[in-house]
mmCIF file of C-alpha atoms in Angstrom:
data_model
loop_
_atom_site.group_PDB
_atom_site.id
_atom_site.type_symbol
_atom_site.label_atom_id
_atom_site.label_comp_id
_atom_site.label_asym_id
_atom_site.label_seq_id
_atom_site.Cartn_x
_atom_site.Cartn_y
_atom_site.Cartn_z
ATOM 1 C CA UNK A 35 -48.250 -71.254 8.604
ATOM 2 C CA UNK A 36 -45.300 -73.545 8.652
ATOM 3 C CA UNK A 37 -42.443 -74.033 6.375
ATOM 4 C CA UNK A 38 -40.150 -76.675 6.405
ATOM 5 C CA UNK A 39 -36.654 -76.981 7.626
ATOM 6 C CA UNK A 40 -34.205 -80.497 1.008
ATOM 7 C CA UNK A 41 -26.982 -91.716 -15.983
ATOM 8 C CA UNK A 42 -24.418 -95.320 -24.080
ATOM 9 C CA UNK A 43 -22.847 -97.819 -24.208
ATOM 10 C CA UNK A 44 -19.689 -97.409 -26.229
ATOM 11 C CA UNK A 45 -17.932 -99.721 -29.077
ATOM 12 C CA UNK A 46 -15.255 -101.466 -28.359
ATOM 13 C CA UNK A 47 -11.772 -101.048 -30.839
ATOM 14 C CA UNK A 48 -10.391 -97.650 -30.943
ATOM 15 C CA UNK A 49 -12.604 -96.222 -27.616
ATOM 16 C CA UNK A 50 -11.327 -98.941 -25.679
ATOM 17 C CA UNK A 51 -8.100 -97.126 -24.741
ATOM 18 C CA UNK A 52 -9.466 -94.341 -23.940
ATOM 19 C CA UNK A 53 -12.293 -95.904 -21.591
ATOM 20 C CA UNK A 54 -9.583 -98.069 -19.852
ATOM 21 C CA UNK A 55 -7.608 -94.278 -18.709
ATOM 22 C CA UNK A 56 -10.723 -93.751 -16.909
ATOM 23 C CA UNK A 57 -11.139 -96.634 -14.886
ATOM 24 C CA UNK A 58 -9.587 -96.540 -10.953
ATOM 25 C CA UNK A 59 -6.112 -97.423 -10.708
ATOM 26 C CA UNK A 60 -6.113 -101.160 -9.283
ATOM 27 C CA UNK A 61 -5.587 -101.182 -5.277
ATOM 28 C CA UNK A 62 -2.373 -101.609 -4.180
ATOM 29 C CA UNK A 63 -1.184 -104.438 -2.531
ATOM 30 C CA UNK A 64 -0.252 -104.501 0.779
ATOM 31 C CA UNK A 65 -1.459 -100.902 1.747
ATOM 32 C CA UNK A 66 -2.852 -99.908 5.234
ATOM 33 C CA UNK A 67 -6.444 -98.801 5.374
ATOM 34 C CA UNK A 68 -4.413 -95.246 6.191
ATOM 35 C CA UNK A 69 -2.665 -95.524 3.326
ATOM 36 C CA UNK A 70 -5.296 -95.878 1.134
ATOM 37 C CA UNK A 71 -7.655 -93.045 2.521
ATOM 38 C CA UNK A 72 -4.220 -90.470 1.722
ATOM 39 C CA UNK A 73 -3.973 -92.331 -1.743
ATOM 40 C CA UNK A 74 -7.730 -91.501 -2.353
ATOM 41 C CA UNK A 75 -7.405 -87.993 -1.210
ATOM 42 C CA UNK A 76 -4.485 -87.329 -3.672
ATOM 43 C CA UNK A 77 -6.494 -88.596 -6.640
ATOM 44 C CA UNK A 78 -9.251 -86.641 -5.741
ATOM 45 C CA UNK A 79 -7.215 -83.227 -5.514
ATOM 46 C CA UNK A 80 -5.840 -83.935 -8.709
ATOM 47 C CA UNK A 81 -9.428 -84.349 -10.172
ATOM 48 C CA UNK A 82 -10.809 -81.389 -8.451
ATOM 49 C CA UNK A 83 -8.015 -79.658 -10.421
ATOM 50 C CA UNK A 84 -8.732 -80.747 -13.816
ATOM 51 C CA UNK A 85 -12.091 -81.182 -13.920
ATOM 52 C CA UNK A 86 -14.305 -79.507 -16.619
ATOM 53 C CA UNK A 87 -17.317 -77.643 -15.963
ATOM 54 C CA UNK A 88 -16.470 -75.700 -13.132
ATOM 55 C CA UNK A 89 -15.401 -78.612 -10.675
ATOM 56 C CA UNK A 90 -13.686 -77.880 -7.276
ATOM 57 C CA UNK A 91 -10.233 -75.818 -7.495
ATOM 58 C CA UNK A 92 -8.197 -75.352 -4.868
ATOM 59 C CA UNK A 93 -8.378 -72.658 -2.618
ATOM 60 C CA UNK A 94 -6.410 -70.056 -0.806
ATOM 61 C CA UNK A 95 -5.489 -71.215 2.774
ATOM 62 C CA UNK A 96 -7.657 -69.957 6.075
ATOM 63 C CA UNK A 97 -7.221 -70.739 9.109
ATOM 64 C CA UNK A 98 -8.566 -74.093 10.430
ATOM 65 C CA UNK A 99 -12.278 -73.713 12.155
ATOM 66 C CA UNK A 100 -12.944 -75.600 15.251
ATOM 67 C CA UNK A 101 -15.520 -77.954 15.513
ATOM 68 C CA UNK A 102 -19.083 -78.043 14.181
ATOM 69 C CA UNK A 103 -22.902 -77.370 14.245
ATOM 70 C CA UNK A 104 -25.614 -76.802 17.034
ATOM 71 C CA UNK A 105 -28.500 -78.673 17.728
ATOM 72 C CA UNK A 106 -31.519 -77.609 15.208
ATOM 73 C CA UNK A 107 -34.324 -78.564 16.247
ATOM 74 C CA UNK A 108 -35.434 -81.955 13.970
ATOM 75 C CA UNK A 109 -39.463 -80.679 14.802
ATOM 76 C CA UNK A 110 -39.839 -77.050 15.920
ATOM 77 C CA UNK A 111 -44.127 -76.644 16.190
ATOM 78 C CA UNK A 112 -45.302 -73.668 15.624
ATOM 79 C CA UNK A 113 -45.726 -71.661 18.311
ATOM 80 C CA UNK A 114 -48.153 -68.291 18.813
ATOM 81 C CA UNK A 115 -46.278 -66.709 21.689
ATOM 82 C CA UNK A 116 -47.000 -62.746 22.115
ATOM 83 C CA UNK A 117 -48.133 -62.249 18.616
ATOM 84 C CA UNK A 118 -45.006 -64.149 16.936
ATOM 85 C CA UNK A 119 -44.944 -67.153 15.600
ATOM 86 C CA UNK A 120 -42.041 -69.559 15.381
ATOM 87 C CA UNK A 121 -41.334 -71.264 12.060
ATOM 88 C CA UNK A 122 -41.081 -74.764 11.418
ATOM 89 C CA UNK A 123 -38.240 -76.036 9.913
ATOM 90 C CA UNK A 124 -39.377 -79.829 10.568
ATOM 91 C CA UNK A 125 -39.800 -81.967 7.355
ATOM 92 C CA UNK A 126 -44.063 -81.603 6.535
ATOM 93 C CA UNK A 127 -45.629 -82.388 2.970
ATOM 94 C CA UNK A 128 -44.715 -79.501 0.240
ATOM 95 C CA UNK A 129 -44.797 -78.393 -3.073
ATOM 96 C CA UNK A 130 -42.061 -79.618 -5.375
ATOM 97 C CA UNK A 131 -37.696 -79.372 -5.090
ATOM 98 C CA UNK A 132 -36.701 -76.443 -6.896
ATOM 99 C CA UNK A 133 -32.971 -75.501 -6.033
ATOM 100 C CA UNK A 134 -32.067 -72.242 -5.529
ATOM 101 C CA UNK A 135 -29.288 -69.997 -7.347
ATOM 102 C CA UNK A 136 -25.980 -71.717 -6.617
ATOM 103 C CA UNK A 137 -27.542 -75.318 -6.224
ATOM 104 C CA UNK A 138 -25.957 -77.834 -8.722
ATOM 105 C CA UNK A 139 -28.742 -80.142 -10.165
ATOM 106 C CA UNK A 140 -29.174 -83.518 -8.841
ATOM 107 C CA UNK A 141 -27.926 -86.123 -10.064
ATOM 108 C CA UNK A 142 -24.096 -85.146 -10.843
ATOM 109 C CA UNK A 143 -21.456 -87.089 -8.470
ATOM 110 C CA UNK A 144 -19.884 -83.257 -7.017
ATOM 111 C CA UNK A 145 -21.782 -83.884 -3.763
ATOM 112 C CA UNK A 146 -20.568 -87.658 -3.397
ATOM 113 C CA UNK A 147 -17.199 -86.518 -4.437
ATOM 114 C CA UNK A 148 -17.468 -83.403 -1.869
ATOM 115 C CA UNK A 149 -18.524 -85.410 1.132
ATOM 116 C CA UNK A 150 -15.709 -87.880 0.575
ATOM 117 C CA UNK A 151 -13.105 -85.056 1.261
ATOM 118 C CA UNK A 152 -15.302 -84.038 4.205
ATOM 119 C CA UNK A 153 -15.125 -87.564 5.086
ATOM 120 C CA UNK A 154 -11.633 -88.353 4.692
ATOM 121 C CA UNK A 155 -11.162 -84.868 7.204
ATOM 122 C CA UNK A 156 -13.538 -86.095 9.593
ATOM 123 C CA UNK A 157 -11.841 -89.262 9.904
ATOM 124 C CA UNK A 158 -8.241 -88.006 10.367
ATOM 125 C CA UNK A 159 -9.253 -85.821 13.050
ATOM 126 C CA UNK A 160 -7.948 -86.325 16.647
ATOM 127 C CA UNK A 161 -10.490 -86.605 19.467
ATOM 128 C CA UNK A 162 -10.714 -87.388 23.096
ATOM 129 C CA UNK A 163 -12.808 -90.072 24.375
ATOM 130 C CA UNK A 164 -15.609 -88.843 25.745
ATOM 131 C CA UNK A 165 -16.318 -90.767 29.315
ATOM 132 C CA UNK A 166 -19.593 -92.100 30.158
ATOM 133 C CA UNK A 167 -20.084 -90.346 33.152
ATOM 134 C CA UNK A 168 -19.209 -86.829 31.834
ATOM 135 C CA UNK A 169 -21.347 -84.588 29.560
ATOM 136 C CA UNK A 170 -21.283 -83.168 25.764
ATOM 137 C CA UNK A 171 -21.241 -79.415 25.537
ATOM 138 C CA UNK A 172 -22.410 -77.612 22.602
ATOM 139 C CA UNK A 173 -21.808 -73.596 22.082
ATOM 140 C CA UNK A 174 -23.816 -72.322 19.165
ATOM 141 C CA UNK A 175 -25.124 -69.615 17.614
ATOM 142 C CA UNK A 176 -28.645 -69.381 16.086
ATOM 143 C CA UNK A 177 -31.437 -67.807 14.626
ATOM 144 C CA UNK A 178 -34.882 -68.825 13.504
ATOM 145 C CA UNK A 179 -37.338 -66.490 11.348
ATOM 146 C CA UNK A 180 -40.794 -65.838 12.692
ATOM 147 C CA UNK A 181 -43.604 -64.529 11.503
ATOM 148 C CA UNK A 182 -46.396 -62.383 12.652
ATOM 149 C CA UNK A 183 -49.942 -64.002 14.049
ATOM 150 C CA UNK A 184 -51.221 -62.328 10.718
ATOM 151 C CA UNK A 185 -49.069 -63.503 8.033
ATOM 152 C CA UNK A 186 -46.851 -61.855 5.876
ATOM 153 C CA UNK A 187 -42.936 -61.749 5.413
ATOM 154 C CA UNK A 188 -40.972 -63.263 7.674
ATOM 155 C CA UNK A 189 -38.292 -61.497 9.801
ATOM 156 C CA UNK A 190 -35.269 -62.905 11.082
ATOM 157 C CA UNK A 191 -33.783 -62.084 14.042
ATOM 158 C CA UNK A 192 -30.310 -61.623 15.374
ATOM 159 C CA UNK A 193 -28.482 -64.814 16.084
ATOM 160 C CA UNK A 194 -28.318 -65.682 19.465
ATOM 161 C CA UNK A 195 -25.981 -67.813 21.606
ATOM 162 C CA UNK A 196 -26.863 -71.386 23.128
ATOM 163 C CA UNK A 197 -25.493 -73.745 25.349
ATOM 164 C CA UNK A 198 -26.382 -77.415 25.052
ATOM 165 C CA UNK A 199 -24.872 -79.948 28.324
ATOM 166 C CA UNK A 200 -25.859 -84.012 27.011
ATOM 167 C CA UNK A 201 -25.354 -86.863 29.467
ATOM 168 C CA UNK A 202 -23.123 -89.103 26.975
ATOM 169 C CA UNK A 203 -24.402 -92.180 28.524
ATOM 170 C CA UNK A 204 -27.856 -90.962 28.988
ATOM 171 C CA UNK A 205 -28.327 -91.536 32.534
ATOM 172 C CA UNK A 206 -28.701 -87.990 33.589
ATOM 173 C CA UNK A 207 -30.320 -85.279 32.806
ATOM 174 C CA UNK A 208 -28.567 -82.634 30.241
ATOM 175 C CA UNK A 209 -29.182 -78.904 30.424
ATOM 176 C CA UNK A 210 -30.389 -76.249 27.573
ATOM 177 C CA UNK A 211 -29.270 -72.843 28.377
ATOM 178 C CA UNK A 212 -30.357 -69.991 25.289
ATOM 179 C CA UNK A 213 -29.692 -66.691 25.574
ATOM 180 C CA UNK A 214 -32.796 -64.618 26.781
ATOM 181 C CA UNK A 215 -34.710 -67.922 28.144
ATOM 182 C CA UNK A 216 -34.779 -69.684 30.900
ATOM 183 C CA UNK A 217 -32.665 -72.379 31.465
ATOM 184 C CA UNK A 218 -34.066 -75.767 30.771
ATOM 185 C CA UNK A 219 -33.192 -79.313 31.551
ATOM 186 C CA UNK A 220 -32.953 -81.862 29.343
ATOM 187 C CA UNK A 221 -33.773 -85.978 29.498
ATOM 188 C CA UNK A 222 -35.580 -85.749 32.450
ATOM 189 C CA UNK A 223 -39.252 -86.661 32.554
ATOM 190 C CA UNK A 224 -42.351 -85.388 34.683
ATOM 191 C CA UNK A 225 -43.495 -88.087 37.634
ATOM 192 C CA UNK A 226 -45.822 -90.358 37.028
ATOM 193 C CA UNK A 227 -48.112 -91.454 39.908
ATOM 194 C CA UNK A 228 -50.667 -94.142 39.851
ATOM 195 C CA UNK A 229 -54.274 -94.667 42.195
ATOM 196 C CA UNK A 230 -54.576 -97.908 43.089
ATOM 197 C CA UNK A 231 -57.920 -97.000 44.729
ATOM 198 C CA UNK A 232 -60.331 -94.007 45.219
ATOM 199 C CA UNK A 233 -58.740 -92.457 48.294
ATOM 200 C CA UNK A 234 -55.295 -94.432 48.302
ATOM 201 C CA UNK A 235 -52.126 -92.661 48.413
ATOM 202 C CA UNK A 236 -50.782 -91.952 45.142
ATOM 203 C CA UNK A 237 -47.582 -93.895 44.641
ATOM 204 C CA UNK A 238 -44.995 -92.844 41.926
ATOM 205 C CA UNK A 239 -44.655 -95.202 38.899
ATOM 206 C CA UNK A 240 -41.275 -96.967 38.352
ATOM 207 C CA UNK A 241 -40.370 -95.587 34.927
ATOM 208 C CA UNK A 242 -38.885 -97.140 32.119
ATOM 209 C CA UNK A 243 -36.216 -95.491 30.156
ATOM 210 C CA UNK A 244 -36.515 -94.935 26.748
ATOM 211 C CA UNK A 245 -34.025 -96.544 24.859
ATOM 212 C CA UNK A 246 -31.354 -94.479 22.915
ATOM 213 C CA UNK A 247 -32.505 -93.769 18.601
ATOM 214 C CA UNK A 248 -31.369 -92.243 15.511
ATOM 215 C CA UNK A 249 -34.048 -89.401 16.764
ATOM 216 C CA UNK A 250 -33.264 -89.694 20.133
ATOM 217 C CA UNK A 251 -28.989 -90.023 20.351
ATOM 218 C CA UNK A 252 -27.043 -90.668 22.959
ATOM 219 C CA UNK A 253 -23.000 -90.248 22.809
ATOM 220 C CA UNK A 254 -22.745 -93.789 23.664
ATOM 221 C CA UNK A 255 -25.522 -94.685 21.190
ATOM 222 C CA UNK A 256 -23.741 -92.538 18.348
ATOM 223 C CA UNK A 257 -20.080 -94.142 18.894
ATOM 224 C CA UNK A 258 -22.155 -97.733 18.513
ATOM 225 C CA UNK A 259 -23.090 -96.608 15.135
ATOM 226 C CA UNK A 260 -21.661 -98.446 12.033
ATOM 227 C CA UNK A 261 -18.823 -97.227 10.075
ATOM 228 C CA UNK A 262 -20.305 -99.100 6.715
ATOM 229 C CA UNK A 263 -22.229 -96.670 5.101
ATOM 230 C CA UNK A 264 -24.975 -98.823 3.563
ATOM 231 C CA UNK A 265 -25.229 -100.423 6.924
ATOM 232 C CA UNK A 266 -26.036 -96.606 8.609
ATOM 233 C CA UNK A 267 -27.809 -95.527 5.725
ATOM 234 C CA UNK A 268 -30.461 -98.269 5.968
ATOM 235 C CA UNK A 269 -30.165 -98.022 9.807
ATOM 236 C CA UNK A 270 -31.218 -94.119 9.774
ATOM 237 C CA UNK A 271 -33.938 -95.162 7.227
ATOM 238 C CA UNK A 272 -35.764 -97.926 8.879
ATOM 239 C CA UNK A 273 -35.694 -95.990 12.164
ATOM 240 C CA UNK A 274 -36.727 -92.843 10.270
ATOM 241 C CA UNK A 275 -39.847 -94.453 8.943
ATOM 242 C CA UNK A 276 -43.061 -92.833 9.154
ATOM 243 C CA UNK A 277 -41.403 -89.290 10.211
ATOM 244 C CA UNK A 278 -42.233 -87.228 7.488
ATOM 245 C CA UNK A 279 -43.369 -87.540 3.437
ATOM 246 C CA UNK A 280 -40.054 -87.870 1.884
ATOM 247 C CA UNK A 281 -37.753 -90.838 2.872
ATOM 248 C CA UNK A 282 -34.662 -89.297 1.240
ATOM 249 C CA UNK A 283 -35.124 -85.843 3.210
ATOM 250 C CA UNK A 284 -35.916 -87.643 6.411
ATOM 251 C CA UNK A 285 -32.410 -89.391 6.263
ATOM 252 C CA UNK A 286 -30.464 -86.477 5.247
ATOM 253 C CA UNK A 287 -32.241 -84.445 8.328
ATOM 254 C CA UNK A 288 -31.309 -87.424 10.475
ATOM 255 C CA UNK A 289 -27.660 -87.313 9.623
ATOM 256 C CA UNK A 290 -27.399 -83.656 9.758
ATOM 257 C CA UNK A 291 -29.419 -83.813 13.037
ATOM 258 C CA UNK A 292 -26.350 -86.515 14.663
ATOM 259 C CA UNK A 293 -23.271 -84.394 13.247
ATOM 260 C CA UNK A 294 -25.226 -81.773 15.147
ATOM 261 C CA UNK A 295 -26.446 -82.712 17.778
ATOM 262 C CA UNK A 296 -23.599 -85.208 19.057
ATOM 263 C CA UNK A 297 -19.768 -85.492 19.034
ATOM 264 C CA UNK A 298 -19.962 -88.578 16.761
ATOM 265 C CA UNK A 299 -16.215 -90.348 16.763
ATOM 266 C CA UNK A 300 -14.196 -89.205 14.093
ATOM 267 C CA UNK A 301 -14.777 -93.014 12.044
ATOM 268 C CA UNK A 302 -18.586 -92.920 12.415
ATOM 269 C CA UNK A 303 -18.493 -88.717 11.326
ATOM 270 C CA UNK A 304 -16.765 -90.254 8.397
ATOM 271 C CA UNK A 305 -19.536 -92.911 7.806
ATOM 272 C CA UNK A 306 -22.581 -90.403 8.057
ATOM 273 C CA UNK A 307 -21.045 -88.295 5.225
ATOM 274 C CA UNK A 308 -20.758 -91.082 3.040
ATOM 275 C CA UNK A 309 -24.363 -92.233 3.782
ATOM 276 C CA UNK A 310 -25.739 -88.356 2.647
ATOM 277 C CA UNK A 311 -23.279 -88.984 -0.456
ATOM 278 C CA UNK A 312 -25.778 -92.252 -0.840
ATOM 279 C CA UNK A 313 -29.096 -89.990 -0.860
ATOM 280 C CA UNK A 314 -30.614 -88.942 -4.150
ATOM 281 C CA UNK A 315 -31.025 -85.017 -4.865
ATOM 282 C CA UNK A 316 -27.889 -83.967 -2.549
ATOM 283 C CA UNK A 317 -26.033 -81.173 -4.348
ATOM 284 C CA UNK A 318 -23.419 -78.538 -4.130
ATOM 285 C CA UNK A 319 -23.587 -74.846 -3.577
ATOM 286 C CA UNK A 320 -20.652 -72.663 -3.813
ATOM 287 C CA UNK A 321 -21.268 -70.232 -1.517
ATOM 288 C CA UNK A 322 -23.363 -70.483 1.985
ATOM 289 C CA UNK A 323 -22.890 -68.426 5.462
ATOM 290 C CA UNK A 324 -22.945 -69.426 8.877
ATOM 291 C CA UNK A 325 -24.872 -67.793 11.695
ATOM 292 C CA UNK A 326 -21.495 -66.717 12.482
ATOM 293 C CA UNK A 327 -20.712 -64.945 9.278
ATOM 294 C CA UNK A 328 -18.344 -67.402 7.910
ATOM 295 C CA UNK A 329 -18.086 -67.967 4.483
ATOM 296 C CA UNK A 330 -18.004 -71.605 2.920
ATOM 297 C CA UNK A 331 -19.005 -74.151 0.689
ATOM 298 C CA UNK A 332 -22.000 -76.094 1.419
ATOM 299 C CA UNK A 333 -23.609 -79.461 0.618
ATOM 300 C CA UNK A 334 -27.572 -79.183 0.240
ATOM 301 C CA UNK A 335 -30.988 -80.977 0.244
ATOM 302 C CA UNK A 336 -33.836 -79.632 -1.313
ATOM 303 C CA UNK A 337 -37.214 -80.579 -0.496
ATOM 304 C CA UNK A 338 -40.965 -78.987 0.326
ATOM 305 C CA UNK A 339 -40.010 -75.520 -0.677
ATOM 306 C CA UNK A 340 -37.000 -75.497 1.380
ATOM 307 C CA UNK A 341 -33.363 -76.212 0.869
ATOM 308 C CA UNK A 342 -30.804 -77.217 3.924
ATOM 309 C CA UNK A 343 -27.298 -76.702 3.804
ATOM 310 C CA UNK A 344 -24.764 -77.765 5.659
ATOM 311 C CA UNK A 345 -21.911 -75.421 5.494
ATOM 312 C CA UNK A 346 -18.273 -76.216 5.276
ATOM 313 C CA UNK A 347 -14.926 -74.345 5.688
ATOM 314 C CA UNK A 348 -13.251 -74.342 2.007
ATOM 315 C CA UNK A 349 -9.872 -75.739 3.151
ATOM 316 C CA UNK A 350 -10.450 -78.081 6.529
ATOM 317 C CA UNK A 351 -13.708 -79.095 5.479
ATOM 318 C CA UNK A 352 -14.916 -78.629 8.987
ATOM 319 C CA UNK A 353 -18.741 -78.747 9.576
ATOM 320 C CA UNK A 354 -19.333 -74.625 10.110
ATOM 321 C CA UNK A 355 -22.997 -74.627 10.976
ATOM 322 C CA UNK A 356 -26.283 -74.898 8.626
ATOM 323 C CA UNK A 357 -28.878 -72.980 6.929
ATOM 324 C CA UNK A 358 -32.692 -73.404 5.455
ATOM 325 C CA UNK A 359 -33.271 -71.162 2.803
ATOM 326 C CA UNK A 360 -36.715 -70.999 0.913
ATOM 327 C CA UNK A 361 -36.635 -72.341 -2.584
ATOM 328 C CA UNK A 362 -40.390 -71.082 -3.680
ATOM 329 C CA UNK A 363 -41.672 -67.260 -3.259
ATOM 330 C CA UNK A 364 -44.494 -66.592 -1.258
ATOM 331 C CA UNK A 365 -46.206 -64.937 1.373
ATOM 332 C CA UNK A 366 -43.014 -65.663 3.764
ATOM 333 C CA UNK A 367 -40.743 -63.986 1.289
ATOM 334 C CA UNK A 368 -38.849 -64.303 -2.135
ATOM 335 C CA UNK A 369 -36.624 -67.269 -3.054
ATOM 336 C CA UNK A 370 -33.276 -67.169 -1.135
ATOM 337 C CA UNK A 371 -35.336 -65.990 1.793
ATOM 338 C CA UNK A 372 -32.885 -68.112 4.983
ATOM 339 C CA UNK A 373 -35.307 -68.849 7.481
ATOM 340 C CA UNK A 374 -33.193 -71.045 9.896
ATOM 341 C CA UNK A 375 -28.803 -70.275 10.656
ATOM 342 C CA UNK A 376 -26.903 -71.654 13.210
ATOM 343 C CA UNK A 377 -22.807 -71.492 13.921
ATOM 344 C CA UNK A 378 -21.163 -74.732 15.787
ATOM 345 C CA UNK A 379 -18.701 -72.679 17.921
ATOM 346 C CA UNK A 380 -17.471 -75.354 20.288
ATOM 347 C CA UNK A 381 -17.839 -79.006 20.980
ATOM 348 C CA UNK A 382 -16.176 -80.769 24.441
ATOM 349 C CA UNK A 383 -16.903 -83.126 27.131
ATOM 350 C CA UNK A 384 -17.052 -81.284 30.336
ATOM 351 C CA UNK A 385 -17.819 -83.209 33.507
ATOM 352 C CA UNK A 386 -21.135 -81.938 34.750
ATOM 353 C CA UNK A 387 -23.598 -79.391 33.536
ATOM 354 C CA UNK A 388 -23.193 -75.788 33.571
ATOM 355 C CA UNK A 389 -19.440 -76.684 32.966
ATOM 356 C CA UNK A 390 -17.795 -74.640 30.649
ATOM 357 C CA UNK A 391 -14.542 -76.021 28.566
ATOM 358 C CA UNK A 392 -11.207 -73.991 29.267
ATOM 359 C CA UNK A 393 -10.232 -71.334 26.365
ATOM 360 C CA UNK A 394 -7.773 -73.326 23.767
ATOM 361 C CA UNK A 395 -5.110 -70.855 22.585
ATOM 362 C CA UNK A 396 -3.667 -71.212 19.115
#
């Protein structure tokens, strides 16, 4: 049993003053690009201040959380291993999009106003280059809820840590190291040998290597990325197509899968929240947890019976970690149920596998 990892037209005279105090201020000329992004940001506080309905409101300061997500799995099969098997949080025909308590409704602009404020964060952060020769390290935590051969509830477990090592060009092989399992490497494919003849010598085929994807990232491949978000939004879709039932979900998986999965440069972070702000059905809850047992506010997508979330720390707006929550009760459990967590804990370039970054103090 699988589950899956998500506007009257007014008359003009005495309306028309109002009307015109809602339109944008006019740009500004001679502003820097800068500029303008710290200009946006202001008028966007100032919204999320007065804004009916429950809107955004500022919030008590925290301290600033470092870095992001882990790599989720985009397709994790299910798996009978010793009676238990694994669920799958990969994006496979459901039964409707029903959002769970604390999900907005879709269709209201909190999400796209939301991810702009993640994006403007995202792209004032400071970064190192990442060299081609050296390797992205990922420190998680995670958990995934199984279920028994036989059915019935399913049962999460304690989160666990793991350590992901990615070649950032691609040319060598990465490593996946997960608490409890062996370690395993990553990008490197079996041999090949062909027969040229019954009784010849096998000889070992010259492979080919794949080239880099939206489902299939490189470092080098995400930096590449546009920074227009229609241009990445249509990218993601037309290299998304065919994997899965719902285009809109298989975007938003893909984005959440590269903010994951990759360091992406702070301009093209920037450019992938502004795409999900593009996707229909993206919504806001107030509330979500980390693996880690943080606390924030989290954007969402719900689809087949599942929503995900990515969460979000209240005041940086720094990418915490996700969740998949079930949106329809059943024989896995009641709605709310989270069958998938994970905590980004640490994100570096290191210069060879195994390689651990060196404690930051505060």
């Amino acid at each position: 049993m699988n589950f899956t990892s998500r506007r009257r037209t007014h008359h003009r005279s005495e309306e028309t003053e109002d009307l015109t105090a809602l339109l944008p201020p006019p740009p500004v000329p001679g502003l820097d690009p800068d500029r303008e992004l710290l200009l946006k940001e202001a008028l966007l506080n100032k919204a999320a201040v007065t804004e009916p309905r429950g809107g955004l409101t500022p919030r008590t300061s925290r301290p600033r959380r470092h870095l992001v997500r882990v790599m989720v799995p985009a397709v994790a099969c299910a798996l009978a291993v010793g009676g238990i098997m694994v669920v799958n949080l990969a994006d496979t025909p459901g039964r409707g999009t029903t959002a769970v308590t604390g999900g907005r409704a879709p269709g209201t602009s909190e999400a796209a106003q939301l991810l702009d404020r993640i994006a403007l964060a995202a792209a004032g952060k400071k970064q190192p280059t990442v060299g081609a020769d050296q390797f992205v390290y990922i420190e998680s935590k995670v958990a995934y809820a199984g279920q028994s051969a036989g059915g019935g509830k399913v049962t999460m477990p304690p989160a666990h840590t793991r350590q992901v090592w990615l070649s950032a060009d691609g040319s060598r092989p990465g490593l996946l190291r997960e608490e409890g399992e062996p370690d395993s490497s990553l990008g490197e494919d079996a041999p090949v040998y062909d027969l040229d003849s019954r009784g010849a010598t096998p000889r070992p085929r010259t492979s080919q290597k794949k080239a880099a994807s939206i489902s299939d990232p490189t470092h080098a491949y995400v930096a590449s990325l546009p920074t227009d978000p229609d241009a990445l939004l249509k990218l993601i879709r037309d290299e998304t197509h065919g994997q899965g039932q719902d285009p809109d979900q298989r975007a938003f998986t893909a984005i959440g899968d590269l903010l994951a999965e990759t360091w992406a440069p702070p301009q093209v972070s920037a450019a992938l929240y502004r795409a999900a702000a593009k996707i229909p059905g993206v919504t806001v809850v107030d509330a979500a947890t980390d693996a880690a047992g943080r606390e924030g506010i989290a954007v969402a997508r719900t689809a087949h019976g599942q929503q995900t979330q990515w969460v979000f720390d209240r005041t940086t707006y720094a990418f915490l970690g996700e969740r998949t929550v079930l949106t329809e009760s059943g024989d896995a459990g009641p709605a709310g149920t989270v069958v998938g967590t994970s905590a980004v804990l640490t994100k570096a370039a290191v210069d060879r596998t195994g390689e651990t970054p060196a404690p930051t103090t505060a």
